[in-house]
PDB file of C-alpha atoms and ligand atoms in Angstrom:
ATOM      1  CA  UNK U   1     -19.612 -14.669 -29.275  1.00 81.00           C
ATOM      2  CA  UNK U   2     -20.996 -10.961 -27.007  1.00 86.00           C
ATOM      3  CA  UNK U   3     -21.040 -11.739 -23.362  1.00 94.00           C
ATOM      4  CA  UNK U   4     -23.561  -8.786 -21.343  1.00 93.00           C
ATOM      5  CA  UNK U   5     -21.554  -8.996 -18.040  1.00 94.00           C
ATOM      6  CA  UNK U   6     -17.580  -8.996 -19.519  1.00 96.00           C
ATOM      7  CA  UNK U   7     -18.871  -5.901 -21.446  1.00 94.00           C
ATOM      8  CA  UNK U   8     -20.443  -4.245 -18.250  1.00 93.00           C
ATOM      9  CA  UNK U   9     -17.088  -5.566 -16.150  1.00 94.00           C
ATOM     10  CA  UNK U  10     -14.789  -3.927 -19.497  1.00 95.00           C
ATOM     11  CA  UNK U  11     -16.917  -0.133 -18.718  1.00 94.00           C
ATOM     12  CA  UNK U  12     -14.466  -0.231 -15.786  1.00 94.00           C
ATOM     13  CA  UNK U  13     -11.231   0.167 -17.600  1.00 96.00           C
ATOM     14  CA  UNK U  14     -13.001   2.665 -19.333  1.00 96.00           C
ATOM     15  CA  UNK U  15     -12.348   7.140 -19.090  1.00 95.00           C
ATOM     16  CA  UNK U  16     -16.088   7.594 -20.266  1.00 95.00           C
ATOM     17  CA  UNK U  17     -17.542   7.418 -17.093  1.00 93.00           C
ATOM     18  CA  UNK U  18     -14.978  10.830 -17.204  1.00 91.00           C
ATOM     19  CA  UNK U  19     -17.514  12.671 -19.725  1.00 93.00           C
ATOM     20  CA  UNK U  20     -20.760  10.981 -17.797  1.00 92.00           C
ATOM     21  CA  UNK U  21     -19.517  12.182 -14.317  1.00 91.00           C
ATOM     22  CA  UNK U  22     -21.203  15.439 -13.640  1.00 92.00           C
ATOM     23  CA  UNK U  23     -18.290  17.911 -12.209  1.00 93.00           C
ATOM     24  CA  UNK U  24     -20.133  20.443 -10.466  1.00 93.00           C
ATOM     25  CA  UNK U  25     -20.990  18.000  -7.766  1.00 94.00           C
ATOM     26  CA  UNK U  26     -18.810  16.569  -6.559  1.00 96.00           C
ATOM     27  CA  UNK U  27     -17.577  17.942  -3.018  1.00 97.00           C
ATOM     28  CA  UNK U  28     -14.248  19.840  -4.267  1.00 97.00           C
ATOM     29  CA  UNK U  29     -17.145  21.983  -6.680  1.00 96.00           C
ATOM     30  CA  UNK U  30     -19.558  21.878  -3.723  1.00 96.00           C
ATOM     31  CA  UNK U  31     -17.156  23.892  -1.328  1.00 97.00           C
ATOM     32  CA  UNK U  32     -16.972  20.485   1.380  1.00 98.00           C
ATOM     33  CA  UNK U  33     -13.314  20.570   3.256  1.00 97.00           C
ATOM     34  CA  UNK U  34     -10.500  18.073   2.418  1.00 96.00           C
ATOM     35  CA  UNK U  35     -10.410  15.510   3.971  1.00 97.00           C
ATOM     36  CA  UNK U  36      -6.591  14.545   5.806  1.00 95.00           C
ATOM     37  CA  UNK U  37      -4.410  13.617   3.767  1.00 94.00           C
ATOM     38  CA  UNK U  38      -3.225  11.037   6.279  1.00 96.00           C
ATOM     39  CA  UNK U  39      -5.626   8.596   9.024  1.00 98.00           C
ATOM     40  CA  UNK U  40      -5.832  10.972  11.653  1.00 97.00           C
ATOM     41  CA  UNK U  41      -4.461   8.634  15.331  1.00 97.00           C
ATOM     42  CA  UNK U  42      -4.492   9.178  18.694  1.00 97.00           C
ATOM     43  CA  UNK U  43      -2.135  11.708  20.098  1.00 95.00           C
ATOM     44  CA  UNK U  44      -1.406   9.259  22.510  1.00 96.00           C
ATOM     45  CA  UNK U  45      -1.254   6.336  19.803  1.00 97.00           C
ATOM     46  CA  UNK U  46       2.311   4.709  20.135  1.00 97.00           C
ATOM     47  CA  UNK U  47       4.628   5.786  17.345  1.00 98.00           C
ATOM     48  CA  UNK U  48       8.091   4.620  16.319  1.00 98.00           C
ATOM     49  CA  UNK U  49      10.796   7.079  14.703  1.00 97.00           C
ATOM     50  CA  UNK U  50      12.353   5.187  10.918  1.00 98.00           C
ATOM     51  CA  UNK U  51      15.368   6.509  10.081  1.00 97.00           C
ATOM     52  CA  UNK U  52      15.270   9.667   8.275  1.00 96.00           C
ATOM     53  CA  UNK U  53      14.840   9.131   4.518  1.00 94.00           C
ATOM     54  CA  UNK U  54      18.282   9.353   2.003  1.00 91.00           C
ATOM     55  CA  UNK U  55      19.971   8.553   5.478  1.00 92.00           C
ATOM     56  CA  UNK U  56      19.926   4.856   5.436  1.00 94.00           C
ATOM     57  CA  UNK U  57      22.995   2.763   6.449  1.00 93.00           C
ATOM     58  CA  UNK U  58      23.937  -0.223   5.756  1.00 91.00           C
ATOM     59  CA  UNK U  59      22.337  -0.692   2.605  1.00 91.00           C
ATOM     60  CA  UNK U  60      23.635  -1.452   0.011  1.00 87.00           C
ATOM     61  CA  UNK U  61      21.920  -0.927  -3.374  1.00 86.00           C
ATOM     62  CA  UNK U  62      22.539  -1.762  -6.656  1.00 90.00           C
ATOM     63  CA  UNK U  63      21.713   0.807  -9.216  1.00 93.00           C
ATOM     64  CA  UNK U  64      18.574   1.421 -11.348  1.00 94.00           C
ATOM     65  CA  UNK U  65      19.266  -0.548 -14.885  1.00 95.00           C
ATOM     66  CA  UNK U  66      19.709  -3.595 -11.754  1.00 95.00           C
ATOM     67  CA  UNK U  67      17.400  -3.227 -10.649  1.00 95.00           C
ATOM     68  CA  UNK U  68      14.773  -2.986 -13.025  1.00 97.00           C
ATOM     69  CA  UNK U  69      16.623  -5.329 -14.704  1.00 97.00           C
ATOM     70  CA  UNK U  70      16.489  -8.175 -11.515  1.00 95.00           C
ATOM     71  CA  UNK U  71      12.254  -7.601 -10.923  1.00 97.00           C
ATOM     72  CA  UNK U  72      10.767 -10.482 -11.036  1.00 98.00           C
ATOM     73  CA  UNK U  73       7.952 -12.080  -8.223  1.00 98.00           C
ATOM     74  CA  UNK U  74      10.057 -13.777  -5.591  1.00 98.00           C
ATOM     75  CA  UNK U  75       7.522 -15.801  -3.013  1.00 98.00           C
ATOM     76  CA  UNK U  76      10.715 -17.778  -0.938  1.00 97.00           C
ATOM     77  CA  UNK U  77      11.879 -15.396   1.387  1.00 97.00           C
ATOM     78  CA  UNK U  78      14.749 -16.308   4.382  1.00 96.00           C
ATOM     79  CA  UNK U  79      13.853 -15.913   7.920  1.00 96.00           C
ATOM     80  CA  UNK U  80      16.823 -12.854   7.899  1.00 96.00           C
ATOM     81  CA  UNK U  81      15.521 -10.351   8.988  1.00 98.00           C
ATOM     82  CA  UNK U  82      15.190  -6.531   7.382  1.00 98.00           C
ATOM     83  CA  UNK U  83      16.643  -3.837   9.206  1.00 97.00           C
ATOM     84  CA  UNK U  84      14.691  -0.910  10.323  1.00 97.00           C
ATOM     85  CA  UNK U  85      16.512   1.094   7.948  1.00 97.00           C
ATOM     86  CA  UNK U  86      15.487  -1.953   5.757  1.00 97.00           C
ATOM     87  CA  UNK U  87      11.500  -1.345   5.966  1.00 98.00           C
ATOM     88  CA  UNK U  88      12.788   2.589   5.915  1.00 98.00           C
ATOM     89  CA  UNK U  89      13.443   2.695   2.563  1.00 97.00           C
ATOM     90  CA  UNK U  90      11.038   0.365   1.711  1.00 98.00           C
ATOM     91  CA  UNK U  91       8.050   2.503   2.798  1.00 98.00           C
ATOM     92  CA  UNK U  92      10.088   5.443   1.211  1.00 98.00           C
ATOM     93  CA  UNK U  93       9.894   4.197  -2.026  1.00 98.00           C
ATOM     94  CA  UNK U  94       6.124   3.192  -1.821  1.00 98.00           C
ATOM     95  CA  UNK U  95       4.506   6.030  -0.230  1.00 98.00           C
ATOM     96  CA  UNK U  96       7.620   8.278   1.849  1.00 98.00           C
ATOM     97  CA  UNK U  97       6.754  12.496   0.922  1.00 97.00           C
ATOM     98  CA  UNK U  98       9.451  13.893  -0.898  1.00 96.00           C
ATOM     99  CA  UNK U  99       8.717  17.697  -1.240  1.00 94.00           C
ATOM    100  CA  UNK U 100       5.750  19.196   1.826  1.00 92.00           C
ATOM    101  CA  UNK U 101       4.992  23.651   1.726  1.00 89.00           C
ATOM    102  CA  UNK U 102       2.168  24.579   3.492  1.00 81.00           C
ATOM    103  CA  UNK U 103      -0.698  24.104   0.400  1.00 79.00           C
ATOM    104  CA  UNK U 104       1.462  21.039  -0.716  1.00 91.00           C
ATOM    105  CA  UNK U 105       2.548  17.610  -0.902  1.00 95.00           C
ATOM    106  CA  UNK U 106       3.833  14.981  -2.902  1.00 97.00           C
ATOM    107  CA  UNK U 107       4.818  11.388  -2.291  1.00 98.00           C
ATOM    108  CA  UNK U 108       7.680   9.451  -3.922  1.00 98.00           C
ATOM    109  CA  UNK U 109       4.699   7.742  -5.878  1.00 98.00           C
ATOM    110  CA  UNK U 110       2.614   9.866  -8.384  1.00 98.00           C
ATOM    111  CA  UNK U 111      -1.287  10.061  -7.289  1.00 98.00           C
ATOM    112  CA  UNK U 112      -3.888  10.861  -9.788  1.00 98.00           C
ATOM    113  CA  UNK U 113      -5.630  14.879  -8.707  1.00 97.00           C
ATOM    114  CA  UNK U 114      -2.116  13.527  -5.766  1.00 97.00           C
ATOM    115  CA  UNK U 115      -5.195  12.842  -3.965  1.00 97.00           C
ATOM    116  CA  UNK U 116      -3.293   9.968  -2.575  1.00 98.00           C
ATOM    117  CA  UNK U 117      -5.780   7.419  -1.587  1.00 98.00           C
ATOM    118  CA  UNK U 118      -3.827   5.277  -0.408  1.00 98.00           C
ATOM    119  CA  UNK U 119      -2.561   3.870   3.221  1.00 98.00           C
ATOM    120  CA  UNK U 120       0.083   0.924   4.215  1.00 98.00           C
ATOM    121  CA  UNK U 121      -0.721  -1.501   6.806  1.00 98.00           C
ATOM    122  CA  UNK U 122       2.262  -3.378   8.243  1.00 98.00           C
ATOM    123  CA  UNK U 123       2.221  -7.198   9.094  1.00 98.00           C
ATOM    124  CA  UNK U 124       5.751  -7.091  10.453  1.00 98.00           C
ATOM    125  CA  UNK U 125       7.674 -10.718  11.161  1.00 98.00           C
ATOM    126  CA  UNK U 126      10.803  -9.985  11.391  1.00 98.00           C
ATOM    127  CA  UNK U 127      12.326  -6.151  11.156  1.00 98.00           C
ATOM    128  CA  UNK U 128      15.047  -5.982  13.811  1.00 97.00           C
ATOM    129  CA  UNK U 129      13.727  -3.229  16.563  1.00 96.00           C
ATOM    130  CA  UNK U 130      10.118  -4.138  15.274  1.00 98.00           C
ATOM    131  CA  UNK U 131       7.366  -5.633  18.003  1.00 98.00           C
ATOM    132  CA  UNK U 132       5.961  -8.104  15.931  1.00 98.00           C
ATOM    133  CA  UNK U 133       2.425  -6.668  15.064  1.00 98.00           C
ATOM    134  CA  UNK U 134       0.424  -4.710  13.209  1.00 98.00           C
ATOM    135  CA  UNK U 135       1.370  -1.165  11.944  1.00 98.00           C
ATOM    136  CA  UNK U 136       0.474   1.549  10.048  1.00 98.00           C
ATOM    137  CA  UNK U 137       3.206   4.174   8.331  1.00 98.00           C
ATOM    138  CA  UNK U 138       3.206   7.724   9.245  1.00 98.00           C
ATOM    139  CA  UNK U 139       3.934   9.220   5.755  1.00 98.00           C
ATOM    140  CA  UNK U 140       4.057  13.034   6.982  1.00 96.00           C
ATOM    141  CA  UNK U 141       5.734  11.932  10.165  1.00 96.00           C
ATOM    142  CA  UNK U 142       7.588   9.231   8.140  1.00 97.00           C
ATOM    143  CA  UNK U 143       7.247   7.419  11.808  1.00 98.00           C
ATOM    144  CA  UNK U 144       5.426   3.541  11.601  1.00 98.00           C
ATOM    145  CA  UNK U 145       2.358   3.285  14.349  1.00 98.00           C
ATOM    146  CA  UNK U 146       1.225   0.308  16.114  1.00 98.00           C
ATOM    147  CA  UNK U 147      -1.878  -0.806  16.369  1.00 98.00           C
ATOM    148  CA  UNK U 148      -1.914  -4.145  18.098  1.00 98.00           C
ATOM    149  CA  UNK U 149      -0.443  -7.427  18.063  1.00 97.00           C
ATOM    150  CA  UNK U 150      -2.077 -10.522  16.518  1.00 98.00           C
ATOM    151  CA  UNK U 151      -1.655 -14.360  17.965  1.00 97.00           C
ATOM    152  CA  UNK U 152      -0.984 -16.506  14.449  1.00 98.00           C
ATOM    153  CA  UNK U 153       0.388 -14.769  12.175  1.00 98.00           C
ATOM    154  CA  UNK U 154       0.405 -16.667   9.465  1.00 98.00           C
ATOM    155  CA  UNK U 155      -1.489 -18.347   9.635  1.00 98.00           C
ATOM    156  CA  UNK U 156      -4.380 -15.782   9.561  1.00 98.00           C
ATOM    157  CA  UNK U 157      -2.248 -14.135   6.092  1.00 98.00           C
ATOM    158  CA  UNK U 158      -1.866 -17.851   5.036  1.00 98.00           C
ATOM    159  CA  UNK U 159      -6.037 -17.927   4.962  1.00 98.00           C
ATOM    160  CA  UNK U 160      -6.542 -14.056   4.699  1.00 98.00           C
ATOM    161  CA  UNK U 161      -4.933 -14.533   0.517  1.00 98.00           C
ATOM    162  CA  UNK U 162      -7.107 -17.978   0.448  1.00 98.00           C
ATOM    163  CA  UNK U 163      -4.346 -20.053   0.643  1.00 98.00           C
ATOM    164  CA  UNK U 164      -1.404 -18.525  -0.389  1.00 98.00           C
ATOM    165  CA  UNK U 165       1.503 -19.388   2.093  1.00 98.00           C
ATOM    166  CA  UNK U 166       4.054 -17.303   0.988  1.00 98.00           C
ATOM    167  CA  UNK U 167       2.431 -14.570   2.472  1.00 98.00           C
ATOM    168  CA  UNK U 168       2.589 -16.030   5.835  1.00 98.00           C
ATOM    169  CA  UNK U 169       6.986 -16.844   5.583  1.00 97.00           C
ATOM    170  CA  UNK U 170       7.425 -13.213   4.720  1.00 98.00           C
ATOM    171  CA  UNK U 171       9.674 -11.167   6.773  1.00 98.00           C
ATOM    172  CA  UNK U 172       6.668  -8.088   6.257  1.00 98.00           C
ATOM    173  CA  UNK U 173       2.836  -7.775   4.570  1.00 98.00           C
ATOM    174  CA  UNK U 174       2.800  -4.544   2.578  1.00 98.00           C
ATOM    175  CA  UNK U 175      -1.387  -3.840   2.862  1.00 99.00           C
ATOM    176  CA  UNK U 176      -2.354  -1.645   1.793  1.00 98.00           C
ATOM    177  CA  UNK U 177      -5.767   0.098   2.261  1.00 98.00           C
ATOM    178  CA  UNK U 178      -8.080   2.389   0.140  1.00 98.00           C
ATOM    179  CA  UNK U 179     -10.006   5.242   1.321  1.00 98.00           C
ATOM    180  CA  UNK U 180     -12.638   5.670  -0.880  1.00 98.00           C
ATOM    181  CA  UNK U 181     -13.847   9.251   0.073  1.00 98.00           C
ATOM    182  CA  UNK U 182     -10.713  10.220  -0.691  1.00 98.00           C
ATOM    183  CA  UNK U 183     -10.785  10.726  -4.176  1.00 98.00           C
ATOM    184  CA  UNK U 184     -14.103  10.677  -4.574  1.00 98.00           C
ATOM    185  CA  UNK U 185     -13.784  14.029  -2.754  1.00 98.00           C
ATOM    186  CA  UNK U 186     -12.090  15.218  -6.647  1.00 97.00           C
ATOM    187  CA  UNK U 187     -13.460  13.086  -9.144  1.00 96.00           C
ATOM    188  CA  UNK U 188     -17.403  11.372  -8.114  1.00 96.00           C
ATOM    189  CA  UNK U 189     -17.977   8.876 -10.053  1.00 95.00           C
ATOM    190  CA  UNK U 190     -14.343   8.675 -12.310  1.00 95.00           C
ATOM    191  CA  UNK U 191     -12.241   7.980  -9.059  1.00 97.00           C
ATOM    192  CA  UNK U 192     -12.201   4.685  -8.487  1.00 97.00           C
ATOM    193  CA  UNK U 193     -10.114   3.324 -12.046  1.00 97.00           C
ATOM    194  CA  UNK U 194      -7.570   5.871 -10.595  1.00 98.00           C
ATOM    195  CA  UNK U 195      -7.488   4.404  -7.349  1.00 98.00           C
ATOM    196  CA  UNK U 196      -6.715   0.696  -8.580  1.00 98.00           C
ATOM    197  CA  UNK U 197      -3.458   2.439 -11.253  1.00 98.00           C
ATOM    198  CA  UNK U 198      -2.328   4.884  -8.804  1.00 98.00           C
ATOM    199  CA  UNK U 199      -1.998   1.278  -6.315  1.00 98.00           C
ATOM    200  CA  UNK U 200       0.521  -0.148  -9.098  1.00 98.00           C
ATOM    201  CA  UNK U 201       2.588   2.105  -9.122  1.00 98.00           C
ATOM    202  CA  UNK U 202       3.487   2.183  -5.385  1.00 98.00           C
ATOM    203  CA  UNK U 203       3.425  -2.077  -5.759  1.00 98.00           C
ATOM    204  CA  UNK U 204       6.684  -1.335  -8.984  1.00 98.00           C
ATOM    205  CA  UNK U 205       8.358   1.005  -6.711  1.00 98.00           C
ATOM    206  CA  UNK U 206       8.729  -1.745  -3.482  1.00 98.00           C
ATOM    207  CA  UNK U 207       9.204  -4.270  -6.638  1.00 98.00           C
ATOM    208  CA  UNK U 208      12.371  -1.994  -7.827  1.00 98.00           C
ATOM    209  CA  UNK U 209      13.175  -1.125  -4.033  1.00 97.00           C
ATOM    210  CA  UNK U 210      13.718  -4.767  -3.347  1.00 97.00           C
ATOM    211  CA  UNK U 211      15.309  -5.460  -5.158  1.00 96.00           C
ATOM    212  CA  UNK U 212      18.009  -2.279  -5.026  1.00 95.00           C
ATOM    213  CA  UNK U 213      18.816  -4.237  -1.187  1.00 95.00           C
ATOM    214  CA  UNK U 214      18.899  -7.800  -1.543  1.00 95.00           C
ATOM    215  CA  UNK U 215      15.478  -8.025  -0.520  1.00 97.00           C
ATOM    216  CA  UNK U 216      11.835  -9.224  -2.828  1.00 98.00           C
ATOM    217  CA  UNK U 217       8.336  -8.835  -2.905  1.00 98.00           C
ATOM    218  CA  UNK U 218       5.147 -10.460  -4.814  1.00 98.00           C
ATOM    219  CA  UNK U 219       2.702  -8.659  -5.668  1.00 98.00           C
ATOM    220  CA  UNK U 220      -0.677  -9.991  -4.041  1.00 98.00           C
ATOM    221  CA  UNK U 221      -4.422  -9.285  -5.530  1.00 98.00           C
ATOM    222  CA  UNK U 222      -6.171 -12.513  -4.288  1.00 98.00           C
ATOM    223  CA  UNK U 223      -7.036 -12.694  -1.456  1.00 98.00           C
ATOM    224  CA  UNK U 224     -10.132 -12.768   0.663  1.00 98.00           C
ATOM    225  CA  UNK U 225     -12.138 -10.001   0.828  1.00 98.00           C
ATOM    226  CA  UNK U 226     -14.025  -9.602   4.233  1.00 98.00           C
ATOM    227  CA  UNK U 227     -10.454 -12.043   5.696  1.00 98.00           C
ATOM    228  CA  UNK U 228      -8.209  -9.040   5.061  1.00 98.00           C
ATOM    229  CA  UNK U 229     -10.295  -6.596   5.878  1.00 98.00           C
ATOM    230  CA  UNK U 230     -10.711  -7.877   9.148  1.00 98.00           C
ATOM    231  CA  UNK U 231      -7.163  -8.709  10.001  1.00 98.00           C
ATOM    232  CA  UNK U 232      -6.138  -4.654   9.581  1.00 98.00           C
ATOM    233  CA  UNK U 233      -9.421  -3.965  10.992  1.00 98.00           C
ATOM    234  CA  UNK U 234     -11.343  -1.752   8.762  1.00 98.00           C
ATOM    235  CA  UNK U 235     -14.177  -1.839   7.858  1.00 98.00           C
ATOM    236  CA  UNK U 236     -14.562  -2.286   4.559  1.00 98.00           C
ATOM    237  CA  UNK U 237     -16.840   0.838   2.895  1.00 98.00           C
ATOM    238  CA  UNK U 238     -15.049   3.401   4.240  1.00 98.00           C
ATOM    239  CA  UNK U 239     -11.783   1.604   3.823  1.00 98.00           C
ATOM    240  CA  UNK U 240     -11.044  -1.491   2.204  1.00 98.00           C
ATOM    241  CA  UNK U 241      -8.074  -3.641   1.953  1.00 98.00           C
ATOM    242  CA  UNK U 242      -6.622  -3.434  -2.672  1.00 98.00           C
ATOM    243  CA  UNK U 243      -3.808  -5.326  -2.411  1.00 98.00           C
ATOM    244  CA  UNK U 244      -0.693  -6.357  -1.070  1.00 98.00           C
ATOM    245  CA  UNK U 245       2.481  -7.193  -0.467  1.00 98.00           C
ATOM    246  CA  UNK U 246       5.251  -8.953   0.907  1.00 98.00           C
ATOM    247  CA  UNK U 247       8.702  -8.861   1.248  1.00 98.00           C
ATOM    248  CA  UNK U 248      12.163 -10.737   3.135  1.00 98.00           C
ATOM    249  CA  UNK U 249      15.190 -11.220   1.976  1.00 97.00           C
ATOM    250  CA  UNK U 250      16.757 -13.244  -0.531  1.00 95.00           C
ATOM    251  CA  UNK U 251      19.284 -15.866  -1.056  1.00 77.00           C
ATOM    252  CA  UNK U 252      21.803 -13.273  -3.790  1.00 69.00           C
ATOM    253  CA  UNK U 253      23.085 -15.459  -6.320  1.00 58.00           C
TER     254      UNK U 253
HETATM  255  C1  FMN G 301      -2.156  -7.210 -10.516  1.00 75.92           C
HETATM  256  C2  FMN G 301      -1.278  -8.429  -9.965  1.00 75.92           C
HETATM  257  C3  FMN G 301      -1.606  -9.323  -9.043  1.00 75.92           C
HETATM  258  C4  FMN G 301      -0.848 -10.092  -8.269  1.00 75.92           C
HETATM  259  N1  FMN G 301      -1.717 -10.629  -7.603  1.00 75.92           N
HETATM  260  C5  FMN G 301      -0.928 -12.609  -7.850  1.00 75.92           C
HETATM  261  C6  FMN G 301      -0.838 -13.499  -6.341  1.00 75.92           C
HETATM  262  O1  FMN G 301      -2.275 -12.448  -5.628  1.00 75.92           O
HETATM  263  N2  FMN G 301      -0.137 -14.227  -5.912  1.00 75.92           N
HETATM  264  C7  FMN G 301       0.713 -14.613  -6.968  1.00 75.92           C
HETATM  265  O2  FMN G 301       1.648 -15.635  -5.822  1.00 75.92           O
HETATM  266  N3  FMN G 301       1.217 -13.772  -7.944  1.00 75.92           N
HETATM  267  C8  FMN G 301       0.597 -12.683  -7.688  1.00 75.92           C
HETATM  268  N4  FMN G 301       1.227 -11.039  -8.874  1.00 75.92           N
HETATM  269  C9  FMN G 301       2.250 -11.917  -9.910  1.00 75.92           C
HETATM  270  C10 FMN G 301       2.432 -12.443 -10.784  1.00 75.92           C
HETATM  271  O3  FMN G 301       1.683 -13.848 -10.660  1.00 75.92           O
HETATM  272  C11 FMN G 301       3.297 -12.316 -12.190  1.00 75.92           C
HETATM  273  O4  FMN G 301       3.609 -11.135 -11.939  1.00 75.92           O
HETATM  274  C12 FMN G 301       3.690 -12.445 -12.841  1.00 75.92           C
HETATM  275  O5  FMN G 301       3.956 -14.043 -13.323  1.00 75.92           O
HETATM  276  C13 FMN G 301       5.445 -12.734 -13.964  1.00 75.92           C
HETATM  277  O6  FMN G 301       6.115 -13.166 -13.230  1.00 75.92           O
HETATM  278  P1  FMN G 301       6.982 -11.728 -12.611  1.00 75.92           P
HETATM  279  O7  FMN G 301       6.417 -11.313 -11.854  1.00 75.92           O
HETATM  280  O8  FMN G 301       8.450 -12.795 -11.745  1.00 75.92           O
HETATM  281  O9  FMN G 301       7.796 -11.065 -13.584  1.00 75.92           O
HETATM  282  C14 FMN G 301      -0.121 -10.523  -9.116  1.00 75.92           C
HETATM  283  C15 FMN G 301       1.367  -9.683 -10.099  1.00 75.92           C
HETATM  284  C16 FMN G 301       0.429  -8.394 -10.555  1.00 75.92           C
HETATM  285  C17 FMN G 301       0.468  -7.171 -11.164  1.00 75.92           C
END
């Protein structure tokens, strides 16, 4: 039996919007300057350097085929903390910069039109050398931006994910927001499906990178939108939470 509501929702999955969009009217084609590649921050904000890409210490990685073959959603984490080198590796694998020249920045994950509309927030609970609290990853600098301290993080993370307690037990929770305008600037009404596709690539890299270092993660798309937006202190309109993934060390078999 046809269901008009479902039919309407299914339209989101199609690329028909591309044929219906007047690309001459996008901000890019109207000559509006592009939005920043990374969300700006105050010049005097507290930032933490991360071990540089490719020079991680104390990480024994398994090979790619083993990581792919073993990948699974892990919802049980050890109390053991992550090291800063491990966190640096996970951030690099999910949003890191792999090539940069004056005009272009390319990352370790693909993105439609290379627009990279996602930002990575971290709820840090157990990472050696990093005070618990909320941070934002700065891919261009490969640094962490300290945002704020939050009381009762496990409870708030669990509540904001509709009672999924394993999220509150993670060593660190990756929370991805999107700044839709970064994609809309180029694609207008055709921006939103590709934003969701982009988020999938980022999370898959996190799965594989976790497997490679004896950590585990689980994609989480079931969450309370307003509570989560409030938790990372974004406005829910110009920037909003789209996906998250708790990470922790796991029992090695
Ligand atoms: C888009 C997406 C959303 C998901 N959301 C949740 C979630 O909110 N909570 C959860 O426990 N697992 C979630 N998962 C994990 C799936 O349940 C899991 O991938 C699936 O059961 C298959 O298991 P596997 O990942 O171990 O192969 C999600 C996975 C994806 C890809």
